[in-house]
Structure formats: C-alpha cells, structure tokens
Short mmCIF file of C-alpha atoms in Angstrom, two decimals:
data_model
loop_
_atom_site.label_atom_id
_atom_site.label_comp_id
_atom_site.label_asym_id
_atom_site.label_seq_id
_atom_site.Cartn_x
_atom_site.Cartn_y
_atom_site.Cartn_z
CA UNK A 812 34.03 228.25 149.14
CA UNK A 813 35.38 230.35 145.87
CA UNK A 814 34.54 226.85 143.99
CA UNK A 815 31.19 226.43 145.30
CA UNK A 816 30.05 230.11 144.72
CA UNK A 817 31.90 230.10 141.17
CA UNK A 818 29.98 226.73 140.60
CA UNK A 819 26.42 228.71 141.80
CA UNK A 820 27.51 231.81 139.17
CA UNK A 821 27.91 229.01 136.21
CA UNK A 822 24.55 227.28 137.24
CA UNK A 823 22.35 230.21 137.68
CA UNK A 824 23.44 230.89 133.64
CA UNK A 825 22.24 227.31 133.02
CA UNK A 826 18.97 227.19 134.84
CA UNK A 827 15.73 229.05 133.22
CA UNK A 828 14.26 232.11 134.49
CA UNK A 829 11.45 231.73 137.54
CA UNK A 830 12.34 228.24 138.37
CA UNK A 831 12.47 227.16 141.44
CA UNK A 832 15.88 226.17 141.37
CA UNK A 833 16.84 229.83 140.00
CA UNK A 834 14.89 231.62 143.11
CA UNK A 835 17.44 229.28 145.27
CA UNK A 836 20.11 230.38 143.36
CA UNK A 837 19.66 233.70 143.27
CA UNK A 838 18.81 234.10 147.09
CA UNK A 839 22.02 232.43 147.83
CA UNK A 840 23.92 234.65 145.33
CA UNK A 841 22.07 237.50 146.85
CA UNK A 842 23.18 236.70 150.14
CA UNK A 843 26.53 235.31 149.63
CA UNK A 844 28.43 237.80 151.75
CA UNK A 845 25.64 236.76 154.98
CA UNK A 846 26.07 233.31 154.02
CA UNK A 847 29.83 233.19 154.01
CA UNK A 848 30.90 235.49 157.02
CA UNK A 849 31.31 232.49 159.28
CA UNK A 850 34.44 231.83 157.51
CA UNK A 851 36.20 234.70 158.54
CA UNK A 852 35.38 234.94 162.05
CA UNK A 853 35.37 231.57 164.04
CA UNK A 854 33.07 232.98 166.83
CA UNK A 855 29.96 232.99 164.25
CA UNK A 856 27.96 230.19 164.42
CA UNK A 857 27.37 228.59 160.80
CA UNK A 858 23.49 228.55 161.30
CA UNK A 859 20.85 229.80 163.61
CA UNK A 860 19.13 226.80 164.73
CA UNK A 861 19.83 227.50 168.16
CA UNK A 862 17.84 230.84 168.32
CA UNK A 863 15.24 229.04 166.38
CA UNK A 864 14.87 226.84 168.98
CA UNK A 865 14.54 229.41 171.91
CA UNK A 866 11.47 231.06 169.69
CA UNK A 867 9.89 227.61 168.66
CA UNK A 868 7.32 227.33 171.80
CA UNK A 869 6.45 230.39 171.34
CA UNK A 870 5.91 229.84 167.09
CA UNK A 871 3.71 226.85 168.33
CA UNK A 872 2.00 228.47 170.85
CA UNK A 873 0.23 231.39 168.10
CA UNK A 874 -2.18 228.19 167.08
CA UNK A 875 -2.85 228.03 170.52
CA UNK A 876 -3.23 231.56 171.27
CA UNK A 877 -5.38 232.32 168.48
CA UNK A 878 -7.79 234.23 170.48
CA UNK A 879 -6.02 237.24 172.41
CA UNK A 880 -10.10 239.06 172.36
CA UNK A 881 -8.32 241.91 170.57
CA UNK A 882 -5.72 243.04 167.82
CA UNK A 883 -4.18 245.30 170.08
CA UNK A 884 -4.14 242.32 172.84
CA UNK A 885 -2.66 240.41 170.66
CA UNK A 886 0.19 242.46 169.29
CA UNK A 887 0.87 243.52 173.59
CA UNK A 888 1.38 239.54 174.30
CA UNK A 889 3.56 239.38 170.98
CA UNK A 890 5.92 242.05 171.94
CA UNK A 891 6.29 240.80 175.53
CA UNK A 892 7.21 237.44 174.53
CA UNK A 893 9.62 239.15 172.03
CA UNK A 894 11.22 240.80 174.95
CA UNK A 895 11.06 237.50 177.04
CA UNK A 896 12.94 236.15 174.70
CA UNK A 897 15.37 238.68 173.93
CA UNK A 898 16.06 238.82 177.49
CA UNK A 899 16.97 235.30 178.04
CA UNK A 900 19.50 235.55 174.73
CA UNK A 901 21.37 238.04 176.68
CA UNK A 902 20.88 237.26 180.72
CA UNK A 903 21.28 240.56 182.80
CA UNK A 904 20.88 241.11 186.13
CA UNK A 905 18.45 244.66 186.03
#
C-alpha cells in the first residue's frame, strides 16, 4: 500500500488543478489514514457496503415518503428510523 499511495503523491503533481481526477486524488490523499486502517487491524471490514445495505430501504423509501404533512413530522419519522436502525446494528435486549 506504500507503492500505491507513493504512486497517488506522484500523480496528484501530474494532474491539473480542479480536475476531476485531482478532487479524487486529493480526497483519497486526504483520507489516507481512514482508507488504510483496515490493514492494521483484521477485524475492520475493508468497506461499508454492508451498513449501506441495512439503510438502503429506508434511502428509497424518502421518494416515497415525500409527504410527512410537516417539517417537524418529517424530521420525528427520520430520527426514529435512525434509531431503528441503529438498534438492529447492535441487537440488545432492553
């Protein structure tokens, strides 16, 4: 991974300033440290996709839900299916 992040520092030199491929780069370079910490401890996962897909009905269903009469309705129904959620990423018995 030294190679691959050395390689990123020599690119981002190459590329010009506000292109598309330079925001990449420099996100990655930003978050190097976040994006490399699966490395030292086995236990991390290397992505997220599975917490992405416990939140993904819920993503689809805001198209559906559009109408919640109110603001304040619809920021109650968004944090209890925030806590819905968080609750079933770490089952407890209450």
């Amino acid at each position: 991974m030294d190679m691959v992040h050395a390689w990123m520092i020599a690119q981002r030199d190459l590329v010009l300033e506000g292109s598309a491929i330079s925001r990449a780069l420099d996100y990655s370079l930003k978050r190097w440290a976040a994006l490399s910490r699966y490395l030292d401890d086995g236990a991390v996962p290397i992505d997220n996709n599975w917490a992405e897909n416990q939140i993904r009905l819920w993503a689809l269903g805001r198209k559906n839900w559009l109408f919640a009469w109110s603001l304040r309705s619809g920021k109650r129904a968004g944090a209890i299916m925030s806590l819905i959620q968080s609750a079933r990423l770490k089952p407890r018995n209450p």
